[in-house]
CSV table of C-alpha atoms and ligand atoms in Angstrom, one decimal:
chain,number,residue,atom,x,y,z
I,1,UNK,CA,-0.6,28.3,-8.2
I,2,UNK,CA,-2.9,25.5,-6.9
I,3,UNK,CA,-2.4,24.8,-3.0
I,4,UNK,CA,-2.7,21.0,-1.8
I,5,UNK,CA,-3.6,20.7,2.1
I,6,UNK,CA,-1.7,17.0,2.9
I,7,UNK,CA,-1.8,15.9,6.6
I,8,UNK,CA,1.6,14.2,7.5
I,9,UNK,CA,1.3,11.6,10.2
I,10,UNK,CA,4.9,10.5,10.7
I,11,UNK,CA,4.4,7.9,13.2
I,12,UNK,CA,7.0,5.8,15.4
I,13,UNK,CA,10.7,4.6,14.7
I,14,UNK,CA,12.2,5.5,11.1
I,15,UNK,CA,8.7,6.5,10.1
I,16,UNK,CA,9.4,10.3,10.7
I,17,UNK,CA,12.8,9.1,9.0
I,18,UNK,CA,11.6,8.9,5.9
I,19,UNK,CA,8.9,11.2,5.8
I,20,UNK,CA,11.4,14.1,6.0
I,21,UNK,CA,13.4,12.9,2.9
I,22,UNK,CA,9.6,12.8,0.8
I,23,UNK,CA,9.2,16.0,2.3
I,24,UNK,CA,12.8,17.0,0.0
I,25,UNK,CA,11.3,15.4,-2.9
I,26,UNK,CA,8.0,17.8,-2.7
I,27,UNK,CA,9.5,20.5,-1.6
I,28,UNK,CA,11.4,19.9,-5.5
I,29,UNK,CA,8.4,19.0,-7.1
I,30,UNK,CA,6.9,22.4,-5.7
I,31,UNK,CA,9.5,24.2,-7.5
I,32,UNK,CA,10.0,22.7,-10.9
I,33,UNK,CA,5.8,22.2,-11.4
I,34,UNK,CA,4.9,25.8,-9.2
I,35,UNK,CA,2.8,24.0,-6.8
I,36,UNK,CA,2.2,24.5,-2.9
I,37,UNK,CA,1.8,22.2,-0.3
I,38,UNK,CA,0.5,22.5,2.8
I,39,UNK,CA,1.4,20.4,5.5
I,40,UNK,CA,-0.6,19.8,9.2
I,41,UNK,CA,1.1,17.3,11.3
I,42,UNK,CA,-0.5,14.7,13.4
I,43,UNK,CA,0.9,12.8,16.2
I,44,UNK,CA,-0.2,9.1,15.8
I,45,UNK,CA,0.7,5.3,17.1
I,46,UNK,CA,3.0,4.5,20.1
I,47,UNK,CA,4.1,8.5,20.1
I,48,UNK,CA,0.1,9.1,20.2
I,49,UNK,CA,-0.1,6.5,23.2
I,50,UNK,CA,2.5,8.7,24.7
I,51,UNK,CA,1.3,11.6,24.8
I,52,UNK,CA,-2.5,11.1,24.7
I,53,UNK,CA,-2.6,7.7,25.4
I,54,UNK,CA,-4.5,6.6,22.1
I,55,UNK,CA,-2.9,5.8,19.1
I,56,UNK,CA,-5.1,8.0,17.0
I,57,UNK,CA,-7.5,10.8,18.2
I,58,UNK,CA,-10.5,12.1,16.6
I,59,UNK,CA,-9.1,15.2,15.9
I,60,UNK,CA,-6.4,13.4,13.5
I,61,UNK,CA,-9.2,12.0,11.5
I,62,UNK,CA,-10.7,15.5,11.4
I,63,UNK,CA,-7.4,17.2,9.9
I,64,UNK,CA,-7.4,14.1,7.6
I,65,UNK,CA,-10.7,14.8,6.5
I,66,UNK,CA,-9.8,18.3,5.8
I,67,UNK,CA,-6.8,17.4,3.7
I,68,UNK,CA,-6.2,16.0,0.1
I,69,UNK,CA,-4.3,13.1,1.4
I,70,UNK,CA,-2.4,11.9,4.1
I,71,UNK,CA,1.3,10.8,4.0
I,72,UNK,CA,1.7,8.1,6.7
I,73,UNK,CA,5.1,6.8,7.6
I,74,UNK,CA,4.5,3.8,10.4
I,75,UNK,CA,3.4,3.2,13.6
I,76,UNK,CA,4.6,0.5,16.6
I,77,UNK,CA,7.7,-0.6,18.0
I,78,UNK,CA,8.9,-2.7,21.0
I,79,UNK,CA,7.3,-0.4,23.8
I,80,UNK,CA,4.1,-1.0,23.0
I,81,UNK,CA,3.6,-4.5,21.7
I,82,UNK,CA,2.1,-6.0,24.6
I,83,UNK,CA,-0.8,-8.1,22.1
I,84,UNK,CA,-2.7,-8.0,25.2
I,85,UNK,CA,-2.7,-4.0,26.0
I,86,UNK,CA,-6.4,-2.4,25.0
I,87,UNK,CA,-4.8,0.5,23.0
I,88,UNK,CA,-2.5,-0.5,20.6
I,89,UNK,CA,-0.5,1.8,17.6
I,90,UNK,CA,-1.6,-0.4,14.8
I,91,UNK,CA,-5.4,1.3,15.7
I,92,UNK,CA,-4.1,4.2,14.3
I,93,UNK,CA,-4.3,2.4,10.9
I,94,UNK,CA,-7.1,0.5,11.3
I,95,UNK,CA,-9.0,3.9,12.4
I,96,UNK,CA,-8.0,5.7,9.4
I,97,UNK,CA,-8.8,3.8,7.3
I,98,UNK,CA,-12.5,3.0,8.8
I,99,UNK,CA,-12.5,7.0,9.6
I,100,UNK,CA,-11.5,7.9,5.9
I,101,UNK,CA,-13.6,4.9,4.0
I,102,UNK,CA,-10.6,3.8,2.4
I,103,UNK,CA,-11.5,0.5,0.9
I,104,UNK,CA,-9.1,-0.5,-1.2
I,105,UNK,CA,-5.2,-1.0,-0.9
I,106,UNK,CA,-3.2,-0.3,-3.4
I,107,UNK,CA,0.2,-2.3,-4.2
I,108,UNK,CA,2.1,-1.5,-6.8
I,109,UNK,CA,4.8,-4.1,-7.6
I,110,UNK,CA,7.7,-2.6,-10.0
I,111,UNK,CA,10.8,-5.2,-10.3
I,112,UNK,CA,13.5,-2.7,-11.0
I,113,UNK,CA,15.9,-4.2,-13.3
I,114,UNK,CA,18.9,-2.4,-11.7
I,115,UNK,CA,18.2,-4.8,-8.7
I,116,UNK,CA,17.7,-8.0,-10.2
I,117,UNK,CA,20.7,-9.4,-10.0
I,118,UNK,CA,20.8,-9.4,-6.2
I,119,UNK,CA,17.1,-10.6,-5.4
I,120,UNK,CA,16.0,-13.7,-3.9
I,121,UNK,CA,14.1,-15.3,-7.0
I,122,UNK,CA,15.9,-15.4,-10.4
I,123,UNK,CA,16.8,-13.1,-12.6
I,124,UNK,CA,14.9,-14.4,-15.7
I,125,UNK,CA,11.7,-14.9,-13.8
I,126,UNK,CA,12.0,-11.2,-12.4
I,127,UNK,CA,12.5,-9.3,-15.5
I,128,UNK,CA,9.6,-7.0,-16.6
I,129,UNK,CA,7.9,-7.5,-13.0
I,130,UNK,CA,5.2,-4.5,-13.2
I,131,UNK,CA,1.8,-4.9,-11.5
I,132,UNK,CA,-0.3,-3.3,-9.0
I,133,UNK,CA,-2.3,-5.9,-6.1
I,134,UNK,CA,-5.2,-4.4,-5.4
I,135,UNK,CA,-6.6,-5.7,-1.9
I,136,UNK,CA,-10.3,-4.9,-0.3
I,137,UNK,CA,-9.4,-3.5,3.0
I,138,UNK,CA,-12.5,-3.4,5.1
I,139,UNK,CA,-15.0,-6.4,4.8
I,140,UNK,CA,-14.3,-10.5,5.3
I,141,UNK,CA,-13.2,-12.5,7.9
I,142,UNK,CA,-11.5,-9.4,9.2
I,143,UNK,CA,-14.5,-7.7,10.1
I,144,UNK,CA,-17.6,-10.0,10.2
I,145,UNK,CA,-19.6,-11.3,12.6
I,146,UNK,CA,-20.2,-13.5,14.7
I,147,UNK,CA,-16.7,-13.8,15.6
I,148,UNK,CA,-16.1,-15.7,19.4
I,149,UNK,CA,-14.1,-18.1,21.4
I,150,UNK,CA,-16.1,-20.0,23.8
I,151,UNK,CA,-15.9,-23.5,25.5
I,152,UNK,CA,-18.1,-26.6,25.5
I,153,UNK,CA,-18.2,-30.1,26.7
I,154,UNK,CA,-15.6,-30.9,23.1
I,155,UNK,CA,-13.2,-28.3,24.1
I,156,UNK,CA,-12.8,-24.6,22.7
I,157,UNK,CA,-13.9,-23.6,19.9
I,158,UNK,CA,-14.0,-20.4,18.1
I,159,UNK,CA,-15.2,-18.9,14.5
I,160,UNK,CA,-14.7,-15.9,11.9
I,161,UNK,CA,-17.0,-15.4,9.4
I,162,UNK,CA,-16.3,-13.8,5.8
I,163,UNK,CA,-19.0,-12.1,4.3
I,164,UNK,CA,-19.6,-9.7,1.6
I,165,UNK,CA,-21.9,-7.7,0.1
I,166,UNK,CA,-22.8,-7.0,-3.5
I,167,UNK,CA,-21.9,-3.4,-2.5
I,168,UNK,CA,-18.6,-4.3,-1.3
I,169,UNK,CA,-17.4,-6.3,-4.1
I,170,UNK,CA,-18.6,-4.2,-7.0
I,171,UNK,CA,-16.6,-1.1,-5.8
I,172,UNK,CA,-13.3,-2.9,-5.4
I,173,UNK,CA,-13.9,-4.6,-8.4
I,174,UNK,CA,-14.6,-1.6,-10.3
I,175,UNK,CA,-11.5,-0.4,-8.8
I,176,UNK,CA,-9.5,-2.8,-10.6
I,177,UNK,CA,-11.1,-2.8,-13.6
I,178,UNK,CA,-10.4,1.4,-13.9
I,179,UNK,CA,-7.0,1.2,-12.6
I,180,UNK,CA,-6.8,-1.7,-15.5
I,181,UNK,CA,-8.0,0.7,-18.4
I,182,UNK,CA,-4.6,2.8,-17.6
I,183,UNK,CA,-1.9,0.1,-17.3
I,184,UNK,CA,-2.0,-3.2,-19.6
I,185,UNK,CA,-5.5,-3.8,-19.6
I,186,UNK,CA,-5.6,-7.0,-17.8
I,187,UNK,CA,-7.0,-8.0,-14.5
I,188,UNK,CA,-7.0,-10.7,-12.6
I,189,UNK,CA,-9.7,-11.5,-10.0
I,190,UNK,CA,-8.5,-13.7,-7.2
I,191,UNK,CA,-10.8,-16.0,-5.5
I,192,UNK,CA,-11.8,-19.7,-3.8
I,193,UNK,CA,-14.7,-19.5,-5.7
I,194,UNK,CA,-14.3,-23.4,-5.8
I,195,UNK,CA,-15.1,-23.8,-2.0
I,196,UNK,CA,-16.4,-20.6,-1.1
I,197,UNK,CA,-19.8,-19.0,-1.3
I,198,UNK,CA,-18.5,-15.6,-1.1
I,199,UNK,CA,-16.0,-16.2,-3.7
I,200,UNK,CA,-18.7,-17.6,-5.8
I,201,UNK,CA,-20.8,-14.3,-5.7
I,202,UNK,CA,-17.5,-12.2,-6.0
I,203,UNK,CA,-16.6,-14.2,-9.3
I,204,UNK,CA,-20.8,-13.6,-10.9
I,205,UNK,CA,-20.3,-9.9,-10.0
I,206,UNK,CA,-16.5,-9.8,-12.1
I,207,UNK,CA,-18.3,-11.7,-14.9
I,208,UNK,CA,-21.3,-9.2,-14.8
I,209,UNK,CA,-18.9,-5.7,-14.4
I,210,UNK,CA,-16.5,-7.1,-17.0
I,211,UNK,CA,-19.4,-6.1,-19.9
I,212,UNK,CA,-18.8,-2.2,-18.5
I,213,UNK,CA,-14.8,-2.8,-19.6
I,214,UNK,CA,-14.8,-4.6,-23.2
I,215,UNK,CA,-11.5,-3.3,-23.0
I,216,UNK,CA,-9.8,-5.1,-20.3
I,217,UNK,CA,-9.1,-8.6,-20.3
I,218,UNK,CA,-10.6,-10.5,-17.2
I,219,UNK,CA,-9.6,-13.6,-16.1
I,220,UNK,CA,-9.9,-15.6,-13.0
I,221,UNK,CA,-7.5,-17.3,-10.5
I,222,UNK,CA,-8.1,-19.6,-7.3
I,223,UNK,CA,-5.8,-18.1,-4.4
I,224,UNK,CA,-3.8,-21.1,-4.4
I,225,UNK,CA,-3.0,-21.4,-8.1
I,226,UNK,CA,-2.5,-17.4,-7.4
I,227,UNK,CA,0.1,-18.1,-4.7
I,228,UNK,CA,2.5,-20.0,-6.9
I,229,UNK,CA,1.9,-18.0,-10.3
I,230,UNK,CA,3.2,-15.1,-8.1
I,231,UNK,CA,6.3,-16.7,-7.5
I,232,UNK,CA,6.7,-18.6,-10.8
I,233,UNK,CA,5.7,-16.1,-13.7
I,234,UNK,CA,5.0,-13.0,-12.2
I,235,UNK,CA,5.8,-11.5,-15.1
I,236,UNK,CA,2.1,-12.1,-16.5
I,237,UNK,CA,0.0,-10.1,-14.0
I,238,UNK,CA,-1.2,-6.3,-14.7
I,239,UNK,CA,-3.2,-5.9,-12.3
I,240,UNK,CA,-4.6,-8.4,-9.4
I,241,UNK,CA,-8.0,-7.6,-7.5
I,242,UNK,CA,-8.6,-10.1,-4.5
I,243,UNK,CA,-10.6,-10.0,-1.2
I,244,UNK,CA,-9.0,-8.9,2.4
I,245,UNK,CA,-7.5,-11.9,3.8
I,246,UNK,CA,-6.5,-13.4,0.5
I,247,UNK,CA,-5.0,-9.7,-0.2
I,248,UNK,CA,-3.4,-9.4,2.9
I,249,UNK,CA,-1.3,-12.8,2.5
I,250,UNK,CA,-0.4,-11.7,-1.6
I,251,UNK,CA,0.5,-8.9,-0.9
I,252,UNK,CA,3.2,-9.9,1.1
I,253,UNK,CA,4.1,-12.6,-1.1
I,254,UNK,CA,4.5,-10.3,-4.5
I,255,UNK,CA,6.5,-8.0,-2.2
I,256,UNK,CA,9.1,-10.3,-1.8
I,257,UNK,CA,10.0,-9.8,-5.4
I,258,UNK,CA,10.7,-6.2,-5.3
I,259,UNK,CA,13.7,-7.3,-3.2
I,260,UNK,CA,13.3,-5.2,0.2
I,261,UNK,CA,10.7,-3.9,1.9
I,262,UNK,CA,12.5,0.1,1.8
I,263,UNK,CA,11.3,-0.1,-2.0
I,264,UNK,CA,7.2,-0.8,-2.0
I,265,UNK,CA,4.5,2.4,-1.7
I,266,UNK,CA,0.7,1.8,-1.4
I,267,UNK,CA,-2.1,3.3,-1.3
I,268,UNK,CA,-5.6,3.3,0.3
I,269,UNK,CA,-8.2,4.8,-1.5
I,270,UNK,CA,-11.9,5.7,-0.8
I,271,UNK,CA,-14.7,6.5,-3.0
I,272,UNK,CA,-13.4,8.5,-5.8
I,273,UNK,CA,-14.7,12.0,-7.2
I,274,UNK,CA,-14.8,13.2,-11.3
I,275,UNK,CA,-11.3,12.5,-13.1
I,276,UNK,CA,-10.6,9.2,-10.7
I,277,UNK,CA,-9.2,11.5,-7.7
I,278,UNK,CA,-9.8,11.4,-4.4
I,279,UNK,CA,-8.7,11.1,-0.6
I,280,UNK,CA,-6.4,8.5,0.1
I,281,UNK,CA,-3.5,6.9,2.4
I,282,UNK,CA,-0.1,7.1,1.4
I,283,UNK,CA,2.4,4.7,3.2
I,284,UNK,CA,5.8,2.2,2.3
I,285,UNK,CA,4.5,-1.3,3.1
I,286,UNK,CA,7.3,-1.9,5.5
I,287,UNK,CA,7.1,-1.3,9.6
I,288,UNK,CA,9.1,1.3,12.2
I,289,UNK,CA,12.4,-1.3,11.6
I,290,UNK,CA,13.2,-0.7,15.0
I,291,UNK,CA,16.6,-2.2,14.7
I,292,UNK,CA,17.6,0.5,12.0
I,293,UNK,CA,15.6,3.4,13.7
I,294,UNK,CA,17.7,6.3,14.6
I,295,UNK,CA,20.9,5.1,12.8
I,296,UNK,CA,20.3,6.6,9.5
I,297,UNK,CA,20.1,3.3,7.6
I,298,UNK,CA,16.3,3.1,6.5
I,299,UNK,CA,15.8,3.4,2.6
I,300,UNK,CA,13.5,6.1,2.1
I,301,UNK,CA,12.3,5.1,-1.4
I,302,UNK,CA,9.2,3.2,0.0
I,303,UNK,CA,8.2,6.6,1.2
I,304,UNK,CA,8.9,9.1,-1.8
I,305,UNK,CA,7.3,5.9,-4.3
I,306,UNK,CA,4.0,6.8,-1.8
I,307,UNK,CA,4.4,10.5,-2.5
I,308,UNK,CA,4.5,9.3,-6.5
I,309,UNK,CA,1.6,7.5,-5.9
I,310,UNK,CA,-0.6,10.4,-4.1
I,311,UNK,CA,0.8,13.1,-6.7
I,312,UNK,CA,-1.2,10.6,-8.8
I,313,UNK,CA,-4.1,9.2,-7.4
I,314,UNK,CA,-5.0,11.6,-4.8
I,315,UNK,CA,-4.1,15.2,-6.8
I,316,UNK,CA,-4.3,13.9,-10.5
I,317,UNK,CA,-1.0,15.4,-10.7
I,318,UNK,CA,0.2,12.4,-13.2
I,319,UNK,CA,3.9,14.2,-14.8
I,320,UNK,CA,4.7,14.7,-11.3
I,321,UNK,CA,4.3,11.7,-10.0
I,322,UNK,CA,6.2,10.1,-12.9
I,323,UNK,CA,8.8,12.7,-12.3
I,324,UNK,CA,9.2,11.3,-8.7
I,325,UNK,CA,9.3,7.9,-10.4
I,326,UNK,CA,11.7,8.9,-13.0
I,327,UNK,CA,14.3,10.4,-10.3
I,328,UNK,CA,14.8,7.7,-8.1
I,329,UNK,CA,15.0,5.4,-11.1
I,330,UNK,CA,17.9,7.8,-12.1
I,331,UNK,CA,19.6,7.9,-8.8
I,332,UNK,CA,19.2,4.2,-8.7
I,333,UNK,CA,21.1,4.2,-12.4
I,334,UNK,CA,23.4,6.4,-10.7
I,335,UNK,CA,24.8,3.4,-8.5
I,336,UNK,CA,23.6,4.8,-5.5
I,337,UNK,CA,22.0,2.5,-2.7
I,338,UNK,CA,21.0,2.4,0.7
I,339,UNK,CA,22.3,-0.4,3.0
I,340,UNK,CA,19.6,-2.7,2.7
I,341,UNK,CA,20.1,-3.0,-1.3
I,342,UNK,CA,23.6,-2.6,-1.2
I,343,UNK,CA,25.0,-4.4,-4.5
I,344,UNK,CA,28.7,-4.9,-5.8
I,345,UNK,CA,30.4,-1.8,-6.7
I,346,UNK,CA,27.5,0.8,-6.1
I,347,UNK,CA,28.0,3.9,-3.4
I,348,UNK,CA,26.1,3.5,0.1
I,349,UNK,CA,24.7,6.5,0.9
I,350,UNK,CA,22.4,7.1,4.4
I,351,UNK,CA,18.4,7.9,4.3
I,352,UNK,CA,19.0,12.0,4.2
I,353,UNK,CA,21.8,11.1,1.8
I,354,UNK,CA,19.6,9.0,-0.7
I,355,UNK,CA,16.9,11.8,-0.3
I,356,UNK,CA,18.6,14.8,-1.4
I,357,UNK,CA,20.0,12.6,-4.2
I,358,UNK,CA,16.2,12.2,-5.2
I,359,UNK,CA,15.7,15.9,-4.7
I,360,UNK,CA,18.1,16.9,-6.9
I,361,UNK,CA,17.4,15.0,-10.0
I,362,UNK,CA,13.8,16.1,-9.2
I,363,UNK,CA,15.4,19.5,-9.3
I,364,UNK,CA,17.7,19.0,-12.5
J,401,NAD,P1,9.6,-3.9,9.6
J,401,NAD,O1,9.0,-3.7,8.3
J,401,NAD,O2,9.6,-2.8,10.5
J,401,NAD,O3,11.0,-4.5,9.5
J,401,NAD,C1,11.3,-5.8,8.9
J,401,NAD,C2,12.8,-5.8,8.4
J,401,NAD,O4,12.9,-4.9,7.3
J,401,NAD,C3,13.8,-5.2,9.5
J,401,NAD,O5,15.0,-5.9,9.4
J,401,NAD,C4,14.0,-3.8,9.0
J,401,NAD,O6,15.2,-3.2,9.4
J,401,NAD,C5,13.9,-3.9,7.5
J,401,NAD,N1,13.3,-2.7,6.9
J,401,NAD,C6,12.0,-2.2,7.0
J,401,NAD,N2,11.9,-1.1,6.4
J,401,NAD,C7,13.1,-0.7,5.9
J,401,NAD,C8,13.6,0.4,5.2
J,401,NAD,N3,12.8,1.4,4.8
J,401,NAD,N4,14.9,0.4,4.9
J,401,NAD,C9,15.8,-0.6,5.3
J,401,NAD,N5,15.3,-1.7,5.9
J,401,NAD,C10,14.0,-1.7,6.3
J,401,NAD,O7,8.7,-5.1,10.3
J,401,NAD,P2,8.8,-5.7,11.8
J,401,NAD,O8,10.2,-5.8,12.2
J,401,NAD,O9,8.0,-7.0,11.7
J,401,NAD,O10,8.0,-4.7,12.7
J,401,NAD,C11,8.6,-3.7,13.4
J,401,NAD,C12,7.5,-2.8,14.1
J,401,NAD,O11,6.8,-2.2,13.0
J,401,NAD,C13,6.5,-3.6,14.9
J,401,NAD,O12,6.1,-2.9,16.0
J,401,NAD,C14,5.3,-3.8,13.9
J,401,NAD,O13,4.1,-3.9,14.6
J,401,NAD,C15,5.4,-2.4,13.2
J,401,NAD,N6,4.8,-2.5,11.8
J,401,NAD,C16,4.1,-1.4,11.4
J,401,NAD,C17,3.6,-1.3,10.1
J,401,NAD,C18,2.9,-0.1,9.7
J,401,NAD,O14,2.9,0.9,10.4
J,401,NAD,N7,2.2,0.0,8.6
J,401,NAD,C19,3.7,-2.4,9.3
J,401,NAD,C20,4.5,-3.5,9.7
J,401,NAD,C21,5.0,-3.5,11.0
């Protein structure tokens, strides 16, 4: 029996919610594929601030360090969202991720056709909706410098500045390319390589990697064009590999198509070791919902999709995490929903509810 050390950091709000009901759907996975997890827990964002006054502390990065992944759930909520106040829960994230050197945020997209009907966009641009945004998490405008704010005799003015490094793009590029080579074999580099001289070194070094993968199909898209392909034929994309900021806004946009936010996983990976595993982040896109919080009303799919995707990319544990995929499809085809994709006719069922349904077809 092969024991996984996974660091659970269940965070504010319905966070620690829904990390018990991915807790059910290991503790099945341990029993039909003889595996054993084992768990540390880590107190992080606003609870953090509350009880050690810092959203994350340096022994959480330790434990993480220690572990084969970490299953996040989210951090923040009305008490602490004074934009002003100096420690803040979202640092839990952004420390983790710096801590970990995870560079590279994984979205998967999956437009379940069970949920079509009832999304926002139409059904016939929907259908067959499967691709994964992959987003560079820790250079750009986010992070470089000079940024300031400062006043002269014209007023205030202020800059950002994007840069990035050969380094920096290659890896997340390569990223997409190998994540490519086991879906459709398509990629998509996003850019503004039409303005931007970042963009422009970021589209050479795709044109250059693209000679290592013969096999996968490059092609290149400005952000804009990007923006309303998403929302027009979304359909087309495998997989999409853009920069932070343009990432960051994408991602939200293709989210929007999976029909709520109590469906989408991601991931944020690091370097990776022989056979494509390694550390990562696992965590649903969405927030701590904290007008749902303690009611029992949060979808917890978000959550056991993330423990599909770590079964996968951080153990290499691939049947599993299709098995977790496979189950909540089925309970899904079962007609059962939580509140916040409640359709005609189907059975709504709370968050402990929905995950002991996903436990037991894991189970079956
Ligand atoms: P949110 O994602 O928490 O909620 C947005 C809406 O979606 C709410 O109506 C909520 O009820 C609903 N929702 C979210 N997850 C759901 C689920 N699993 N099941 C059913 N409905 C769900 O975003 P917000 O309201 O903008 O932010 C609330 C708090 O969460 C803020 O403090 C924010 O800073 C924080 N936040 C944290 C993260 C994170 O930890 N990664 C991400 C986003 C927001």
């Amino acid at each position: 029996m092969t024991a996984f050390p996974i660091l659970l950091a269940p965070g504010d709000g319905i966070g620690p919610e829904v990390l018990e009901e991915a807790l059910k759907a290991l503790a099945a996975v341990e029993r039909r594929f003889g595996h054993e997890f084992q768990y540390e827990r880590a107190v992080v964002g606003g609870a953090a601030i509350d009880r050690h006054g810092t959203a994350l502390r340096d022994e959480t990065i330790e434990a993480a360090r220690r572990s084969r992944a970490l299953l996040f759930g989210a951090v923040g909520g009305p008490k602490w969202d004074d934009p002003g106040a100096a420690v803040r829960p979202e640092q839990a994230i952004l420390g983790l991720r710096k801590g970990l050197g995870l560079y590279a945020n994984l979205r998967p997209v999956r437009v379940n056709p069970l949920l079509i009907e009832d999304a926002a966009i139409k059904p016939e641009v929907l259908r067959g909706v499967d691709m994964i945004v992959v987003r560079e998490l820790t250079g750009g405008v986010y992070f470089g410098k000079p940024r300031k704010r400062w006043t002269n005799s014209r007023g205030r003015q202020a800059v950002d500045t994007v840069r990035y490094s050969e380094r920096e793009i290659a890896r997340i590029l390569r990223t997409g390319f190998e994540l490519a080579r086991g879906r459709r074999r398509k990629l998509t580099s996003v850019d503004k390589a039409n303005v931007l001289d970042t963009s422009r070194l970021w589209r050479e070094i795709a044109v250059e990697l693209a000679r290592e993968y013969p096999d996968v199909a490059l092609d290149h898209l400005l952000v804009d064009a990007c923006a309303m392909h998403l929302v027009t034929h979304p359909a087309d994309f495998d997989v999409i590999v853009t920069e932070n900021m343009f990432g960051d806004i994408l991602t939200d946009e293709a989210s929007v198509l999976a029909g709520s936010m109590g469906m989408l996983p991601s991931a944020s990976l690091g370097a990776r070791g022989r056979g494509g595993a390694g550390m990562g982040m696992y965590e649903p896109i969405h927030g701590t919902a904290p007008d749902i919080a303690g009611q029992g009303r949060a979808n917890p799919i978000a959550m056991i999709l993330s423990v599909a995707l770590m079964l996968r990319h951080s153990l290499a544990l691939e049947a599993e995490a299709a098995a977790v995929e496979a189950a909540v499809d089925a309970v899904l085809a079962d007609g059962y929903r939580t509140a916040d994709i409640e359709a005609e006719g189907a059975a709504v069922v709370d968050t402990a509810r929905m995950g002991t349904l996903v436990a037991e077809r894991l189970s079956a």
